[in-house]
PDB file of C-alpha atoms in Angstrom:
ATOM      1  CA  UNK A   1      -0.656  -0.069   0.420  1.00 93.00           C
ATOM      2  CA  UNK A   2       1.557   3.440  -0.925  1.00 98.00           C
ATOM      3  CA  UNK A   3       1.543   5.385   2.035  1.00 98.00           C
ATOM      4  CA  UNK A   4      -1.415   7.824   2.037  1.00 98.00           C
ATOM      5  CA  UNK A   5      -3.414   5.964  -0.029  1.00 98.00           C
ATOM      6  CA  UNK A   6      -6.679   4.884   1.921  1.00 98.00           C
ATOM      7  CA  UNK A   7      -8.971   1.970  -0.098  1.00 98.00           C
ATOM      8  CA  UNK A   8     -12.559   2.180   1.459  1.00 98.00           C
ATOM      9  CA  UNK A   9     -15.110  -0.262   1.295  1.00 97.00           C
ATOM     10  CA  UNK A  10     -18.840   1.591  -0.199  1.00 97.00           C
ATOM     11  CA  UNK A  11     -22.228   0.296   0.111  1.00 94.00           C
ATOM     12  CA  UNK A  12     -24.650   0.003  -2.524  1.00 95.00           C
ATOM     13  CA  UNK A  13     -28.265  -0.414  -1.221  1.00 95.00           C
ATOM     14  CA  UNK A  14     -30.141  -2.068  -3.868  1.00 95.00           C
ATOM     15  CA  UNK A  15     -34.111  -3.335  -3.457  1.00 95.00           C
ATOM     16  CA  UNK A  16     -37.067  -3.116  -6.405  1.00 97.00           C
ATOM     17  CA  UNK A  17     -36.336   0.207  -8.093  1.00 96.00           C
ATOM     18  CA  UNK A  18     -32.481   0.054  -8.219  1.00 95.00           C
ATOM     19  CA  UNK A  19     -30.279   1.179  -6.209  1.00 94.00           C
ATOM     20  CA  UNK A  20     -28.375   3.856  -3.942  1.00 96.00           C
ATOM     21  CA  UNK A  21     -24.699   3.981  -4.350  1.00 95.00           C
ATOM     22  CA  UNK A  22     -22.608   6.119  -1.381  1.00 94.00           C
ATOM     23  CA  UNK A  23     -20.089   7.782  -2.284  1.00 96.00           C
ATOM     24  CA  UNK A  24     -18.102  10.088   0.261  1.00 96.00           C
ATOM     25  CA  UNK A  25     -20.404  12.180   2.637  1.00 95.00           C
ATOM     26  CA  UNK A  26     -18.608  15.221   4.795  1.00 95.00           C
ATOM     27  CA  UNK A  27     -19.479  12.951   8.215  1.00 96.00           C
ATOM     28  CA  UNK A  28     -16.955  10.377   6.690  1.00 95.00           C
ATOM     29  CA  UNK A  29     -13.153  10.203   9.080  1.00 95.00           C
ATOM     30  CA  UNK A  30     -11.262   9.779   5.565  1.00 95.00           C
ATOM     31  CA  UNK A  31     -13.742  13.671   3.683  1.00 96.00           C
ATOM     32  CA  UNK A  32     -11.129  16.208   3.709  1.00 96.00           C
ATOM     33  CA  UNK A  33     -12.767  19.163   1.897  1.00 96.00           C
ATOM     34  CA  UNK A  34     -14.703  19.569  -1.263  1.00 96.00           C
ATOM     35  CA  UNK A  35     -13.519  21.281  -3.963  1.00 97.00           C
ATOM     36  CA  UNK A  36     -15.304  19.998  -7.241  1.00 97.00           C
ATOM     37  CA  UNK A  37     -17.092  16.851  -8.351  1.00 97.00           C
ATOM     38  CA  UNK A  38     -16.222  15.179 -11.917  1.00 96.00           C
ATOM     39  CA  UNK A  39     -16.892  11.861 -14.048  1.00 97.00           C
ATOM     40  CA  UNK A  40     -14.602  10.843 -16.697  1.00 97.00           C
ATOM     41  CA  UNK A  41     -15.872   8.250 -19.565  1.00 98.00           C
ATOM     42  CA  UNK A  42     -13.213   5.789 -21.148  1.00 98.00           C
ATOM     43  CA  UNK A  43     -14.050   3.427 -23.991  1.00 98.00           C
ATOM     44  CA  UNK A  44     -13.168  -0.324 -22.872  1.00 98.00           C
ATOM     45  CA  UNK A  45      -9.627  -0.830 -23.430  1.00 97.00           C
ATOM     46  CA  UNK A  46      -8.340   2.871 -23.269  1.00 98.00           C
ATOM     47  CA  UNK A  47      -6.109   4.157 -20.610  1.00 98.00           C
ATOM     48  CA  UNK A  48      -6.485   7.796 -19.317  1.00 97.00           C
ATOM     49  CA  UNK A  49      -2.757   8.289 -17.300  1.00 95.00           C
ATOM     50  CA  UNK A  50      -0.497   9.284 -16.611  1.00 98.00           C
ATOM     51  CA  UNK A  51      -1.237  12.178 -14.078  1.00 97.00           C
ATOM     52  CA  UNK A  52      -0.392  13.920 -10.739  1.00 98.00           C
ATOM     53  CA  UNK A  53      -1.864  16.519  -8.372  1.00 97.00           C
ATOM     54  CA  UNK A  54       0.547  19.228  -7.136  1.00 97.00           C
ATOM     55  CA  UNK A  55      -2.411  20.339  -4.738  1.00 97.00           C
ATOM     56  CA  UNK A  56      -5.543  18.446  -5.145  1.00 96.00           C
ATOM     57  CA  UNK A  57      -6.687  14.802  -3.432  1.00 98.00           C
ATOM     58  CA  UNK A  58      -8.527  12.764  -5.388  1.00 98.00           C
ATOM     59  CA  UNK A  59     -11.154  10.580  -4.604  1.00 98.00           C
ATOM     60  CA  UNK A  60     -12.090   8.220  -7.390  1.00 98.00           C
ATOM     61  CA  UNK A  61     -14.940   5.685  -7.306  1.00 98.00           C
ATOM     62  CA  UNK A  62     -16.108   4.154  -9.858  1.00 98.00           C
ATOM     63  CA  UNK A  63     -20.044   3.558 -10.893  1.00 97.00           C
ATOM     64  CA  UNK A  64     -20.037   1.759 -14.014  1.00 97.00           C
ATOM     65  CA  UNK A  65     -18.164  -0.718 -15.300  1.00 98.00           C
ATOM     66  CA  UNK A  66     -14.091  -1.710 -14.537  1.00 98.00           C
ATOM     67  CA  UNK A  67     -11.352   0.229 -14.244  1.00 98.00           C
ATOM     68  CA  UNK A  68      -6.966  -1.424 -13.578  1.00 98.00           C
ATOM     69  CA  UNK A  69      -6.646   1.253 -11.429  1.00 98.00           C
ATOM     70  CA  UNK A  70      -2.294   2.231 -11.125  1.00 98.00           C
ATOM     71  CA  UNK A  71      -0.390   4.508  -8.959  1.00 98.00           C
ATOM     72  CA  UNK A  72       2.898   5.413  -8.193  1.00 98.00           C
ATOM     73  CA  UNK A  73       4.137   6.704  -6.161  1.00 98.00           C
ATOM     74  CA  UNK A  74       6.479  10.193  -7.239  1.00 98.00           C
ATOM     75  CA  UNK A  75       7.343  11.788  -3.646  1.00 98.00           C
ATOM     76  CA  UNK A  76      11.118  11.827  -3.001  1.00 98.00           C
ATOM     77  CA  UNK A  77      10.032  12.103   1.553  1.00 97.00           C
ATOM     78  CA  UNK A  78       7.635   9.425   1.150  1.00 98.00           C
ATOM     79  CA  UNK A  79       8.373   5.887   2.860  1.00 98.00           C
ATOM     80  CA  UNK A  80       7.189   4.204  -0.531  1.00 98.00           C
ATOM     81  CA  UNK A  81       8.674   6.828  -2.955  1.00 98.00           C
ATOM     82  CA  UNK A  82       8.991   4.474  -6.520  1.00 98.00           C
ATOM     83  CA  UNK A  83       6.381   2.267  -5.132  1.00 98.00           C
ATOM     84  CA  UNK A  84       3.372   0.735  -7.418  1.00 98.00           C
ATOM     85  CA  UNK A  85      -0.014  -0.093  -6.954  1.00 98.00           C
ATOM     86  CA  UNK A  86      -2.751  -2.072  -8.660  1.00 97.00           C
ATOM     87  CA  UNK A  87      -6.225  -2.027  -7.580  1.00 97.00           C
ATOM     88  CA  UNK A  88      -9.397  -3.398 -10.148  1.00 97.00           C
ATOM     89  CA  UNK A  89     -12.434  -1.138  -8.491  1.00 98.00           C
ATOM     90  CA  UNK A  90     -16.293  -0.654 -10.354  1.00 97.00           C
ATOM     91  CA  UNK A  91     -19.057  -2.405  -9.856  1.00 94.00           C
ATOM     92  CA  UNK A  92     -17.896  -5.604  -9.038  1.00 94.00           C
ATOM     93  CA  UNK A  93     -15.659  -4.855  -6.461  1.00 97.00           C
ATOM     94  CA  UNK A  94     -17.361  -0.830  -5.432  1.00 98.00           C
ATOM     95  CA  UNK A  95     -14.268   1.413  -3.350  1.00 98.00           C
ATOM     96  CA  UNK A  96     -13.734   4.261  -3.135  1.00 98.00           C
ATOM     97  CA  UNK A  97      -9.545   5.196  -3.097  1.00 98.00           C
ATOM     98  CA  UNK A  98      -8.199   8.543  -1.923  1.00 98.00           C
ATOM     99  CA  UNK A  99      -5.064   9.582  -4.036  1.00 98.00           C
ATOM    100  CA  UNK A 100      -2.817  12.134  -2.373  1.00 98.00           C
ATOM    101  CA  UNK A 101      -0.462  14.935  -4.493  1.00 98.00           C
ATOM    102  CA  UNK A 102       2.545  13.248  -5.234  1.00 98.00           C
ATOM    103  CA  UNK A 103       1.095  10.528  -6.333  1.00 98.00           C
ATOM    104  CA  UNK A 104       0.714   9.328 -10.204  1.00 98.00           C
ATOM    105  CA  UNK A 105      -2.502   7.203 -11.292  1.00 98.00           C
ATOM    106  CA  UNK A 106      -4.100   6.357 -14.547  1.00 98.00           C
ATOM    107  CA  UNK A 107      -6.226   3.529 -14.956  1.00 98.00           C
ATOM    108  CA  UNK A 108      -7.707   1.147 -18.194  1.00 98.00           C
ATOM    109  CA  UNK A 109     -11.300   0.312 -18.307  1.00 98.00           C
ATOM    110  CA  UNK A 110     -11.157  -3.564 -17.979  1.00 97.00           C
ATOM    111  CA  UNK A 111     -14.601  -3.698 -19.398  1.00 96.00           C
ATOM    112  CA  UNK A 112     -16.288  -4.670 -21.660  1.00 96.00           C
ATOM    113  CA  UNK A 113     -18.472  -1.459 -21.523  1.00 97.00           C
ATOM    114  CA  UNK A 114     -17.996   2.275 -20.922  1.00 98.00           C
ATOM    115  CA  UNK A 115     -16.262   3.167 -18.064  1.00 98.00           C
ATOM    116  CA  UNK A 116     -18.150   5.997 -15.853  1.00 98.00           C
ATOM    117  CA  UNK A 117     -15.240   7.119 -12.902  1.00 98.00           C
ATOM    118  CA  UNK A 118     -16.510  10.089 -10.565  1.00 98.00           C
ATOM    119  CA  UNK A 119     -13.905  12.031  -8.512  1.00 98.00           C
ATOM    120  CA  UNK A 120     -14.792  14.103  -5.466  1.00 97.00           C
ATOM    121  CA  UNK A 121     -11.829  16.373  -6.078  1.00 97.00           C
ATOM    122  CA  UNK A 122     -10.761  18.143  -2.526  1.00 98.00           C
ATOM    123  CA  UNK A 123     -10.362  21.646  -4.827  1.00 97.00           C
ATOM    124  CA  UNK A 124     -11.265  22.855  -8.003  1.00 96.00           C
ATOM    125  CA  UNK A 125      -9.790  22.213 -11.184  1.00 92.00           C
ATOM    126  CA  UNK A 126      -6.598  24.243 -12.400  1.00 93.00           C
ATOM    127  CA  UNK A 127      -4.987  23.328 -15.355  1.00 88.00           C
ATOM    128  CA  UNK A 128      -1.629  23.864 -14.592  1.00 94.00           C
ATOM    129  CA  UNK A 129      -2.351  22.150 -11.083  1.00 96.00           C
ATOM    130  CA  UNK A 130      -2.404  18.768 -12.872  1.00 96.00           C
ATOM    131  CA  UNK A 131       0.903  17.065 -14.398  1.00 97.00           C
ATOM    132  CA  UNK A 132       1.138  14.990 -17.118  1.00 97.00           C
ATOM    133  CA  UNK A 133       2.688  12.453 -18.737  1.00 98.00           C
ATOM    134  CA  UNK A 134       2.499   9.833 -21.886  1.00 97.00           C
ATOM    135  CA  UNK A 135       0.776   6.456 -20.011  1.00 96.00           C
ATOM    136  CA  UNK A 136       2.526   4.060 -22.826  1.00 95.00           C
ATOM    137  CA  UNK A 137       5.977   6.442 -21.762  1.00 95.00           C
ATOM    138  CA  UNK A 138       8.549   5.706 -18.834  1.00 94.00           C
ATOM    139  CA  UNK A 139       7.517   7.877 -16.830  1.00 96.00           C
ATOM    140  CA  UNK A 140       5.657   5.486 -14.853  1.00 98.00           C
ATOM    141  CA  UNK A 141       7.515   1.559 -14.656  1.00 96.00           C
ATOM    142  CA  UNK A 142       4.497   0.233 -15.500  1.00 97.00           C
ATOM    143  CA  UNK A 143       2.453  -1.570 -18.408  1.00 95.00           C
ATOM    144  CA  UNK A 144      -1.147  -1.272 -19.337  1.00 96.00           C
ATOM    145  CA  UNK A 145      -1.794  -4.923 -20.320  1.00 92.00           C
ATOM    146  CA  UNK A 146      -2.912  -7.845 -18.787  1.00 88.00           C
ATOM    147  CA  UNK A 147      -1.241 -10.578 -17.706  1.00 84.00           C
ATOM    148  CA  UNK A 148      -3.039 -13.798 -18.107  1.00 90.00           C
ATOM    149  CA  UNK A 149      -1.346 -16.781 -14.963  1.00 89.00           C
TER     150      UNK A 149
END
């Protein structure tokens, strides 16, 4: 586990009418502050990343589909500097993932339909606050391909 990353199991409340999917409440112990909520979609097989935030903390939840979320600790003073973390989140593993500043992240749609990711960030979007890296480049020592075992 990368220092500062939190993975929180979430509840789905289902009945014959549909469901409620909890994400984040101001009363949750892991809540920090509200900046904005946005949704990102990705088609099957698409990779979105790499992104590194300098000021804002991300709280990711996949509400439709399945994502392979990869995290790389790029903080030289962190105990887990240069460590990788991978987690599959989404319909079949409904969880909230807290991504601290300085942790490079990206995700791949590993499902068969369009993925919808919700992000509750601690700050509103600022164009120059985020660093972008090539998803198939050498900044992060990670390969997006499926590993068959």
